[in-house]
XYZ file of C-alpha atoms in Angstrom:
681
model
C 107.562 96.919 168.842
C 106.180 96.121 165.380
C 109.625 95.000 164.246
C 109.888 92.781 167.325
C 106.524 91.186 166.610
C 107.393 90.715 162.955
C 110.492 88.762 163.935
C 108.707 86.659 166.564
C 108.779 83.074 165.253
C 105.561 82.247 167.083
C 103.679 84.759 164.932
C 105.197 83.815 161.604
C 104.169 81.014 159.275
C 105.811 77.819 160.487
C 107.606 76.819 157.309
C 109.087 73.818 159.045
C 108.963 70.103 158.237
C 105.342 68.977 158.737
C 104.417 72.375 160.168
C 106.098 71.506 163.463
C 106.807 74.373 165.860
C 110.132 76.110 165.122
C 111.677 74.685 168.282
C 115.188 75.875 167.473
C 114.055 79.503 167.090
C 111.652 79.890 170.007
C 112.752 81.573 173.249
C 110.825 82.144 176.453
C 110.723 85.879 175.740
C 108.700 85.282 172.576
C 105.642 83.942 174.379
C 104.077 86.921 176.175
C 104.116 89.201 173.087
C 102.824 86.338 170.932
C 100.071 85.500 173.389
C 98.978 89.149 173.443
C 98.595 89.192 169.662
C 96.876 85.785 169.566
C 94.455 86.558 172.397
C 93.410 89.809 170.729
C 92.978 88.113 167.356
C 90.813 85.389 168.862
C 88.567 87.978 170.514
C 88.235 89.773 167.168
C 87.152 86.500 165.566
C 84.605 85.920 168.337
C 83.236 89.448 167.972
C 82.873 88.916 164.238
C 80.808 85.763 164.825
C 78.669 87.352 167.548
C 77.976 90.628 165.747
C 76.668 89.155 162.496
C 73.307 90.502 161.391
C 72.444 87.205 159.681
C 70.404 84.803 161.752
C 72.520 82.117 163.414
C 73.010 78.873 161.537
C 75.409 75.987 161.871
C 77.979 77.384 159.431
C 78.084 81.019 160.527
C 78.108 80.240 164.244
C 79.124 76.687 165.257
C 81.506 75.989 162.398
C 82.984 79.484 162.666
C 83.479 79.052 166.425
C 85.158 75.655 166.000
C 87.584 77.205 163.521
C 88.355 80.332 165.556
C 91.540 80.848 167.570
C 93.916 78.879 165.350
C 96.908 81.104 166.168
C 96.216 81.050 169.898
C 95.743 77.284 169.931
C 99.073 76.509 168.261
C 100.991 78.890 170.556
C 99.232 77.594 173.663
C 99.840 73.934 172.779
C 103.541 74.612 172.216
C 103.787 76.565 175.476
C 101.968 73.984 177.603
C 104.095 71.172 176.181
C 107.340 73.035 176.852
C 106.371 73.933 180.420
C 105.612 70.256 181.093
C 108.469 68.584 179.203
C 111.353 71.066 179.160
C 110.688 73.995 181.442
C 113.002 76.708 182.746
C 112.787 79.568 185.259
C 112.003 81.925 182.365
C 109.169 79.715 181.092
C 107.816 79.291 184.607
C 107.718 83.076 185.016
C 105.712 83.330 181.779
C 103.441 80.558 183.036
C 102.724 82.469 186.256
C 102.068 85.676 184.333
C 99.868 84.134 181.672
C 97.776 81.690 183.733
C 95.280 84.294 185.025
C 95.297 86.155 181.709
C 94.461 82.988 179.802
C 91.711 82.197 182.295
C 90.320 85.718 181.823
C 90.350 85.142 178.077
C 88.429 81.874 178.486
C 85.896 83.732 180.605
C 85.548 86.435 177.949
C 84.826 83.789 175.307
C 82.451 81.535 177.230
C 80.564 84.382 178.896
C 80.216 86.391 175.697
C 76.522 87.190 175.774
C 76.187 87.828 172.043
C 77.949 84.623 171.036
C 76.033 82.517 173.548
C 72.702 83.954 172.353
C 73.435 82.582 168.891
C 74.563 79.185 170.197
C 71.629 78.987 172.613
C 69.171 79.808 169.825
C 70.595 77.024 167.668
C 70.450 74.610 170.597
C 66.769 75.409 171.153
C 66.065 74.653 167.468
C 68.333 71.599 167.201
C 65.467 69.216 166.359
C 64.505 71.230 163.249
C 67.889 72.269 161.833
C 68.464 69.163 159.728
C 71.849 68.507 161.302
C 73.707 65.257 160.791
C 74.767 63.257 163.867
C 78.228 64.832 164.158
C 76.920 68.367 163.692
C 74.317 67.809 166.373
C 76.900 66.364 168.728
C 79.090 69.439 168.188
C 76.171 71.760 168.934
C 75.262 69.884 172.105
C 78.832 69.717 173.388
C 79.636 73.384 172.652
C 76.385 74.499 174.262
C 77.201 72.442 177.368
C 80.740 73.900 177.424
C 79.256 77.392 177.604
C 76.693 76.482 180.270
C 79.323 74.780 182.449
C 81.579 77.826 182.043
C 78.896 80.132 183.447
C 77.187 81.515 180.339
C 73.699 81.244 181.889
C 74.619 82.833 185.213
C 73.251 86.271 186.162
C 75.567 89.184 185.431
C 76.882 89.615 188.993
C 77.481 85.883 189.332
C 79.279 85.818 185.969
C 81.673 88.484 187.161
C 82.470 86.585 190.360
C 82.733 83.335 188.417
C 85.376 84.905 186.207
C 87.364 86.018 189.242
C 87.185 82.507 190.698
C 88.451 80.904 187.495
C 91.345 83.367 187.157
C 92.467 82.741 190.732
C 92.161 78.978 190.253
C 94.412 79.215 187.199
C 97.068 80.969 189.279
C 96.794 78.490 192.138
C 96.927 75.341 189.992
C 100.023 76.719 188.249
C 101.640 77.356 191.631
C 100.737 73.848 192.795
C 102.401 72.251 189.757
C 105.541 74.354 190.039
C 105.851 73.573 193.753
C 105.806 69.830 193.120
C 108.441 70.162 190.406
C 110.603 72.269 192.735
C 110.496 69.589 195.436
C 111.242 66.831 192.938
C 114.046 68.679 191.187
C 115.590 69.804 194.476
C 116.066 66.329 195.940
C 118.741 63.752 195.159
C 120.016 61.056 197.517
C 123.673 60.423 196.761
C 124.754 56.813 197.223
C 128.287 56.774 198.569
C 130.145 53.533 198.273
C 129.167 49.894 198.020
C 127.282 49.902 201.334
C 124.750 52.377 199.932
C 124.469 50.363 196.715
C 123.765 47.077 198.504
C 121.158 44.976 196.717
C 120.941 47.168 193.630
C 121.084 45.222 190.334
C 123.238 46.405 187.442
C 120.408 48.150 185.585
C 119.580 50.258 188.634
C 123.203 51.164 189.246
C 123.436 52.287 185.626
C 120.287 54.393 185.975
C 121.536 56.017 189.177
C 124.830 56.849 187.430
C 122.829 58.464 184.627
C 120.855 60.539 187.132
C 124.119 61.672 188.750
C 125.541 62.659 185.374
C 122.377 64.702 184.643
C 123.104 66.653 187.816
C 126.711 67.288 186.889
C 128.229 65.063 189.574
C 131.651 63.461 189.046
C 131.856 60.351 186.874
C 131.059 57.206 188.828
C 128.640 58.968 191.194
C 125.231 57.477 191.936
C 122.049 59.298 192.983
C 118.442 58.338 193.519
C 115.842 60.954 192.638
C 112.136 61.066 193.399
C 111.257 60.048 189.837
C 109.232 56.813 190.032
C 111.536 55.156 187.475
C 114.357 55.416 190.026
C 112.627 55.647 193.392
C 110.346 52.644 192.934
C 113.009 50.125 191.849
C 115.279 51.480 194.587
C 112.601 50.702 197.180
C 112.201 47.280 195.555
C 115.853 46.218 195.572
C 117.834 48.269 198.083
C 118.993 46.225 201.056
C 119.415 49.482 203.000
C 116.184 49.864 204.938
C 117.212 53.308 206.210
C 117.692 54.595 202.673
C 114.420 53.057 201.511
C 112.705 54.950 204.311
C 114.299 58.249 203.237
C 113.052 57.827 199.661
C 109.577 56.740 200.761
C 109.195 59.675 203.152
C 110.532 62.213 200.673
C 108.146 61.005 197.965
C 105.251 61.141 200.413
C 106.212 64.646 201.580
C 106.472 66.322 198.156
C 104.545 69.573 198.373
C 104.193 69.246 202.154
C 107.403 70.932 203.323
C 106.850 74.191 205.185
C 108.074 77.206 203.246
C 107.695 78.700 199.801
C 106.788 75.406 198.079
C 104.182 74.264 200.624
C 101.139 73.090 198.664
C 98.859 72.480 201.639
C 97.543 76.059 201.833
C 97.442 76.190 198.019
C 95.245 73.081 197.849
C 92.997 74.467 200.598
C 92.467 77.667 198.593
C 91.748 75.618 195.463
C 89.097 73.656 197.373
C 87.430 76.811 198.695
C 87.193 78.232 195.175
C 85.926 74.966 193.689
C 83.171 74.897 196.306
C 82.262 78.450 195.358
C 82.307 77.470 191.668
C 79.895 74.602 192.367
C 77.637 76.868 194.443
C 77.434 79.438 191.643
C 76.204 76.657 189.360
C 73.644 75.546 191.928
C 75.280 72.281 192.972
C 75.649 71.146 196.587
C 79.318 70.254 196.133
C 82.041 70.177 193.516
C 81.797 66.421 192.852
C 78.149 66.805 191.835
C 79.135 69.591 189.431
C 81.950 67.587 187.829
C 80.143 64.255 187.519
C 77.215 65.674 185.591
C 79.475 65.498 182.529
C 80.933 62.041 183.205
C 79.744 58.529 182.437
C 79.379 57.862 186.172
C 76.837 60.673 186.536
C 76.813 60.777 190.346
C 79.312 60.207 193.188
C 77.221 57.258 194.399
C 78.022 55.320 191.221
C 81.727 55.992 191.745
C 81.651 54.894 195.373
C 79.776 51.725 194.447
C 82.489 50.744 191.952
C 85.414 51.640 194.217
C 83.764 49.810 197.106
C 83.682 46.586 195.111
C 87.469 46.686 195.033
C 88.373 48.365 198.351
C 87.246 45.889 201.001
C 88.264 42.743 199.044
C 91.687 44.325 198.450
C 92.167 45.015 202.163
C 91.200 41.432 202.999
C 93.619 40.063 200.408
C 96.344 42.422 201.643
C 95.953 41.047 205.170
C 96.858 37.583 203.872
C 99.747 39.029 201.846
C 100.997 40.867 204.937
C 101.388 37.594 206.814
C 103.523 36.209 203.999
C 105.670 39.354 203.855
C 106.068 39.403 207.626
C 107.303 35.816 207.539
C 109.797 36.804 204.841
C 110.980 39.750 206.967
C 111.659 37.417 209.880
C 113.478 35.010 207.581
C 115.715 37.853 206.381
C 116.252 39.253 209.875
C 114.342 42.433 208.967
C 112.324 44.302 211.612
C 108.642 43.601 212.144
C 105.974 44.796 211.963
C 106.783 45.790 208.415
C 106.535 49.404 207.222
C 105.485 51.035 203.944
C 109.131 51.278 202.811
C 109.493 47.518 203.318
C 106.530 46.296 201.280
C 108.057 46.503 197.782
C 111.356 45.040 198.985
C 109.752 42.094 200.764
C 107.214 41.519 197.997
C 110.071 41.195 195.513
C 111.770 38.636 197.790
C 108.532 36.644 198.043
C 107.984 36.847 194.300
C 111.497 35.511 193.690
C 110.865 32.676 196.120
C 107.293 31.799 195.157
C 107.547 32.171 191.393
C 111.304 31.944 190.913
C 110.874 35.323 189.208
C 113.346 38.156 189.675
C 112.668 41.590 188.205
C 116.390 41.952 187.599
C 116.232 38.738 185.538
C 113.274 40.075 183.528
C 114.527 43.562 182.734
C 117.260 42.606 180.233
C 114.475 41.362 177.931
C 112.598 44.651 178.041
C 114.823 47.281 176.503
C 113.040 50.528 175.715
C 113.815 50.315 171.996
C 112.430 46.792 171.735
C 109.267 47.746 173.574
C 108.753 50.783 171.324
C 109.050 48.384 168.367
C 106.516 46.092 170.066
C 103.891 48.797 170.550
C 104.353 50.007 166.966
C 103.988 46.421 165.739
C 100.751 45.962 167.712
C 99.345 49.198 166.280
C 100.269 48.006 162.800
C 98.570 44.637 163.209
C 95.451 46.162 164.718
C 95.024 49.325 162.680
C 97.217 49.000 159.589
C 99.610 51.838 160.391
C 103.404 52.000 160.442
C 105.923 54.309 162.070
C 108.902 55.720 160.181
C 111.495 57.495 162.320
C 112.738 60.853 161.065
C 116.153 62.275 161.903
C 117.596 65.767 161.619
C 114.322 67.562 162.357
C 114.777 70.089 165.196
C 112.828 69.210 168.341
C 112.853 70.796 171.803
C 115.268 68.325 173.470
C 117.816 65.771 172.209
C 115.925 62.964 173.994
C 112.780 63.554 171.918
C 112.331 61.357 168.818
C 110.043 61.852 165.818
C 108.134 59.362 163.670
C 105.892 59.715 160.646
C 102.711 57.658 160.978
C 101.541 56.179 157.660
C 98.549 54.047 156.704
C 98.395 50.981 154.472
C 98.243 53.177 151.383
C 101.367 55.060 152.567
C 99.373 58.240 153.220
C 100.599 60.344 156.135
C 98.223 59.952 159.092
C 100.070 62.107 161.606
C 103.296 62.604 163.534
C 104.341 60.938 166.770
C 106.957 62.307 169.195
C 108.327 60.137 171.981
C 110.100 61.767 174.940
C 110.842 58.938 177.331
C 113.477 60.014 179.855
C 113.325 61.738 183.234
C 115.194 65.013 183.782
C 114.997 67.874 186.285
C 113.301 70.191 183.763
C 110.403 67.786 183.205
C 107.427 67.144 185.419
C 107.060 63.643 186.810
C 104.632 61.006 185.640
C 103.613 59.948 182.155
C 101.207 61.697 179.808
C 100.062 62.199 176.226
C 99.575 65.594 174.659
C 99.310 67.175 171.233
C 101.019 69.959 169.333
C 98.236 69.921 166.738
C 94.779 68.339 166.705
C 93.239 66.289 163.946
C 90.238 67.879 162.268
C 88.531 68.232 158.909
C 89.004 72.010 158.973
C 90.600 73.739 155.991
C 90.816 70.515 154.041
C 91.989 68.533 157.057
C 94.732 68.876 159.655
C 97.024 66.015 160.617
C 97.630 65.437 164.330
C 101.002 65.885 166.003
C 100.936 63.713 169.125
C 103.514 63.411 171.908
C 104.008 60.791 174.618
C 106.037 61.705 177.691
C 107.450 59.131 180.096
C 109.995 59.432 182.898
C 112.186 56.371 182.525
C 115.670 56.449 183.996
C 118.130 57.042 181.171
C 121.043 54.631 180.714
C 123.273 53.448 177.861
C 120.585 50.812 177.271
C 117.387 51.695 179.086
C 115.794 48.576 180.553
C 112.174 48.636 181.672
C 110.319 46.852 184.418
C 107.104 45.212 183.296
C 105.193 48.019 185.024
C 107.204 50.451 182.878
C 106.209 48.459 179.782
C 102.546 48.791 180.746
C 103.027 52.546 181.212
C 104.657 52.808 177.779
C 101.741 50.965 176.156
C 99.197 52.939 178.217
C 100.424 56.324 177.023
C 100.723 55.009 173.483
C 97.046 54.009 173.685
C 96.287 57.674 174.386
C 98.612 58.563 171.525
C 96.711 56.310 169.128
C 93.453 57.916 170.273
C 94.863 61.228 169.044
C 96.534 59.858 165.912
C 93.636 57.744 164.636
C 90.977 60.406 165.192
C 88.872 60.856 162.064
C 86.273 63.528 162.749
C 85.261 66.775 161.124
C 85.286 69.223 164.041
C 88.236 69.912 166.318
C 86.091 70.180 169.470
C 85.169 66.516 168.987
C 88.595 65.221 167.933
C 90.832 62.654 169.556
C 90.911 62.557 173.336
C 88.325 65.316 173.869
C 85.879 62.819 175.329
C 84.370 62.362 178.775
C 87.082 61.917 181.393
C 85.971 58.456 182.504
C 85.976 57.303 178.870
C 89.317 58.806 177.847
C 91.243 56.118 179.723
C 89.639 53.272 177.740
C 91.849 53.563 174.625
C 94.944 53.786 176.821
C 94.105 50.991 179.239
C 92.830 48.499 176.684
C 96.092 48.884 174.755
C 98.037 47.716 177.830
C 96.605 44.243 177.255
C 98.752 43.691 174.178
C 101.897 44.223 176.277
C 101.021 40.975 178.052
C 100.219 38.914 174.958
C 102.520 35.942 174.535
C 102.796 36.351 170.762
C 104.011 39.942 171.272
C 106.520 39.044 173.973
C 107.942 36.108 172.049
C 108.702 38.409 169.128
C 109.891 41.546 170.882
C 111.080 40.663 174.396
C 114.686 39.936 173.468
C 117.811 40.115 175.579
C 119.448 43.470 175.017
C 122.921 41.904 174.706
C 122.428 38.489 173.083
C 119.243 39.181 171.126
C 117.818 35.876 172.383
C 114.023 35.789 172.860
C 112.662 35.611 176.375
C 112.704 31.951 177.468
C 109.403 30.113 177.629
C 110.021 29.309 181.301
C 110.404 32.999 182.131
C 107.206 33.835 180.233
C 105.345 31.179 182.187
C 106.635 32.629 185.464
C 105.603 36.135 184.408
C 102.112 34.893 183.589
C 101.828 32.930 186.858
C 102.848 36.003 188.886
C 100.470 38.373 187.096
C 98.092 38.735 190.043
C 100.822 38.762 192.669
C 100.694 41.816 194.955
C 97.550 43.122 193.226
C 95.924 43.847 196.598
C 98.753 46.284 197.397
C 98.413 47.949 193.969
C 94.636 48.206 194.367
C 94.886 49.830 197.799
C 97.554 52.246 196.576
C 95.182 53.427 193.835
C 91.694 53.117 195.348
C 92.605 54.897 198.610
C 93.507 58.178 196.870
C 90.454 57.809 194.592
C 88.149 57.518 197.605
C 89.827 60.458 199.357
C 89.525 62.542 196.187
C 85.792 61.833 196.060
C 85.339 62.551 199.782
C 87.242 65.836 199.492
C 85.273 67.071 196.512
C 81.975 65.918 198.043
C 82.350 68.229 201.039
C 79.406 70.655 201.237
C 80.066 74.074 199.776
C 81.529 76.443 202.341
C 83.451 73.751 204.223
C 86.922 74.993 205.172
C 89.557 72.293 204.645
C 92.773 71.623 206.498
C 94.359 69.425 203.837
C 96.699 67.491 206.128
C 94.070 66.915 208.822
C 91.444 65.875 206.286
C 93.788 63.346 204.725
C 94.673 61.896 208.138
C 90.990 61.609 209.061
C 90.091 59.929 205.785
C 92.936 57.429 206.004
C 91.691 56.457 209.473
C 88.052 56.273 208.341
C 88.884 54.093 205.347
C 91.394 51.977 207.205
C 94.241 52.676 204.775
C 96.929 50.222 205.898
C 99.936 52.179 207.178
C 102.349 49.607 205.774
C 100.913 50.154 202.272
C 100.015 53.833 202.179
C 98.916 55.633 199.030
C 100.269 56.259 195.564
C 99.431 59.947 195.881
C 99.134 62.230 198.905
C 97.132 65.425 198.615
C 100.024 67.905 198.788
C 101.504 66.537 195.548
C 98.365 65.070 193.943
C 98.708 66.762 190.565
C 95.791 64.868 189.058
C 93.569 66.809 191.458
C 95.267 70.167 191.849
C 97.256 70.935 188.676
C 94.003 71.633 186.877
C 90.346 70.605 186.934
C 90.614 67.587 184.641
C 90.864 64.794 187.223
C 89.351 66.627 190.209
C 86.620 64.366 191.613
C 87.907 62.125 188.862
C 90.826 59.968 189.952
C 88.335 57.091 189.931
C 88.271 57.204 186.117
C 91.137 54.729 185.780
C 89.116 51.996 187.474
C 85.947 53.018 185.623
C 87.833 52.639 182.349
C 89.439 49.436 183.629
C 85.957 47.913 183.747
C 85.558 48.855 180.086
C 89.040 47.707 179.093
C 88.909 44.307 180.813
C 85.466 43.588 179.399
C 86.438 45.035 176.020
C 89.608 43.002 175.601
C 87.568 39.893 176.320
C 86.082 40.474 172.846
C 89.465 39.544 171.367
C 89.746 36.577 173.724
C 86.324 35.368 172.635
C 87.362 35.750 168.991
C 90.378 33.519 169.676
C 92.933 35.994 168.333
C 94.423 39.096 170.021
C 94.614 40.695 166.573
C 91.245 39.514 165.227
C 90.579 41.760 162.247
C 86.819 42.190 162.682
C 87.144 43.032 166.385
C 90.032 45.419 165.680
C 87.958 47.161 163.023
C 85.109 47.704 165.503
C 87.615 48.984 168.071
C 89.027 51.416 165.523
C 85.669 52.612 164.245
C 83.811 53.080 167.524
C 86.584 53.826 170.048
C 89.868 55.057 168.535
C 88.713 57.061 165.511
C 85.340 58.419 166.620
C 86.525 61.052 169.096
C 83.537 62.594 170.861
C 81.136 62.134 167.956
C 79.322 59.380 169.880
C 77.923 59.277 173.397
C 80.438 57.070 175.280
C 78.053 54.346 176.446
C 76.678 54.084 172.895
C 80.217 53.934 171.485
C 81.090 51.075 173.824
C 77.906 49.173 172.970
C 78.627 49.601 169.261
C 82.068 48.051 169.801
C 81.132 45.312 172.265
C 77.512 44.623 171.345
C 76.364 45.127 174.957
C 77.027 47.102 178.117
C 80.217 46.302 180.080
C 80.399 43.860 182.992
C 82.463 44.593 186.116
C 83.511 40.990 186.775
C 86.400 40.824 184.240
C 88.106 43.769 186.011
C 87.705 42.225 189.469
C 88.912 38.877 188.143
C 91.940 40.506 186.520
C 92.891 42.061 189.856
C 92.452 38.736 191.634
C 89.619 40.125 193.772
C 87.054 37.474 192.806
């Protein structure tokens, strides 16, 4: 056993370029033994802090706690990234085994009576300890972490709380794996020209790539449930019957009877979350979650969402009339259905604005848009990206860049993994392999962005894809530019309704004319995007925004309603969703972006539970915040960019979010720029 552990690459020094994980040496079988060693070592470190005879002070308690668990953290970050980006049956088995054990470990740490006594004593004396602002923020955040994890509960309640959290960890893992199973198990093969009717060249190329990934004969075409394929298919396919298949299959992910049915899983998660809230003394789970959010209370969330919901439905009613007229003109059935909306909206957009997504896409190659986002980051923050080759990563699609500042010092590493594949969960996200901190002389961040674009010889993006690319890169910059002392406060470890500000504000630069003129170039000729096409893109910016708003706000309202149910309320997930859609008046021909049985934001972990609203909350901040550049008359105004860097991108969680925003903007945010941007006022 000792020999096995000694040869386990996860437990050895990572003498790799930049201290990256030894991707080429790691196997699924290495993780459980490595976790066992790392979990035990972390507990030893915690015991050493808690059992000190010296009175607690910042260094021997808070600083020691922030620096504990280094081995566990690096193994866990590698594992969680692999299970999301390049999983396998063997890794999924480890995930199922380790989820409750990791939750039990978290419970052991955050309910450690001796450790919490020291932290609680420091918190009680915080006014007299002579702490600087960042030290005090660390103390307050760590103390709150312990309280929210049950440290102040009575002994019997702590034991039950631990059981609840372990079971939740198992259930959220199951939920995630069920969604992936449904997504990976579906592919609609397009047989012959009839099935390909209406599909532009870029989409045919993407569907060939998806077929090749699945080992089908050369020349085959398939459509998967990945948004990068399914959404353009529903936009361009002239085959209404096939559009309906894709729409229904996407809607039904996680809702098929059998071993991957997420409806009972989600119901169990809700029952345990209600019990969790009750143990903390809250009336419902939303109240528990929102205590540590900018919104504070569900009422503030509902007020914001309400400002968008009814105006969006009214605007959609007018849009529906236009789309219905187009359907009649094309000889399509009426009334229109949810699988018709994208298709008809694209026809109207072509007619009204003389703008065709298939005409736009050749100017938005993935490589050019990566260059564009790097260029924007350079102009704003003085950093540059230098691609590195020959360094082993976990998949051939992943690419690696050094990130360097104006003085050529290494700031961090950036990994981009942009293509969909069956072994990767859907969606787009940012993560880290290593956090920035000032510990041990400073650690440089290793940040990764994952997207799910359809791979082709030249990958061409829709403008929505471009926004997604810039959005995730905004998160990436939040991790890369972090400049704080303590890891608990680094990068994206901020309040959930603030974390989307750095990502969403960065999307604005994707729409800037100066950026598009330089980087939106035809992938074959290299010619810049014509002025006329730019003007059309700008004119159509608010087109179909009512549909997009309903698709997002509906699930956000249902999320809040679900998590606001009184503790002890049994939930039939399907029935509840049906009731809420009727209560809200969700238009059947629009539907929702997410349905509960596959709503991973809510049920793959606690992070966005009672929190899907955060994108619109942050959109208020981003629309108002970007206006600062507009008012300065330059999208790259140096003084405004410096404030954005100092108070938003580099400050991590060292500042209270509302104070951080005021320091950047000079005032509190206004909601009107967001509503105006969506065409709702």
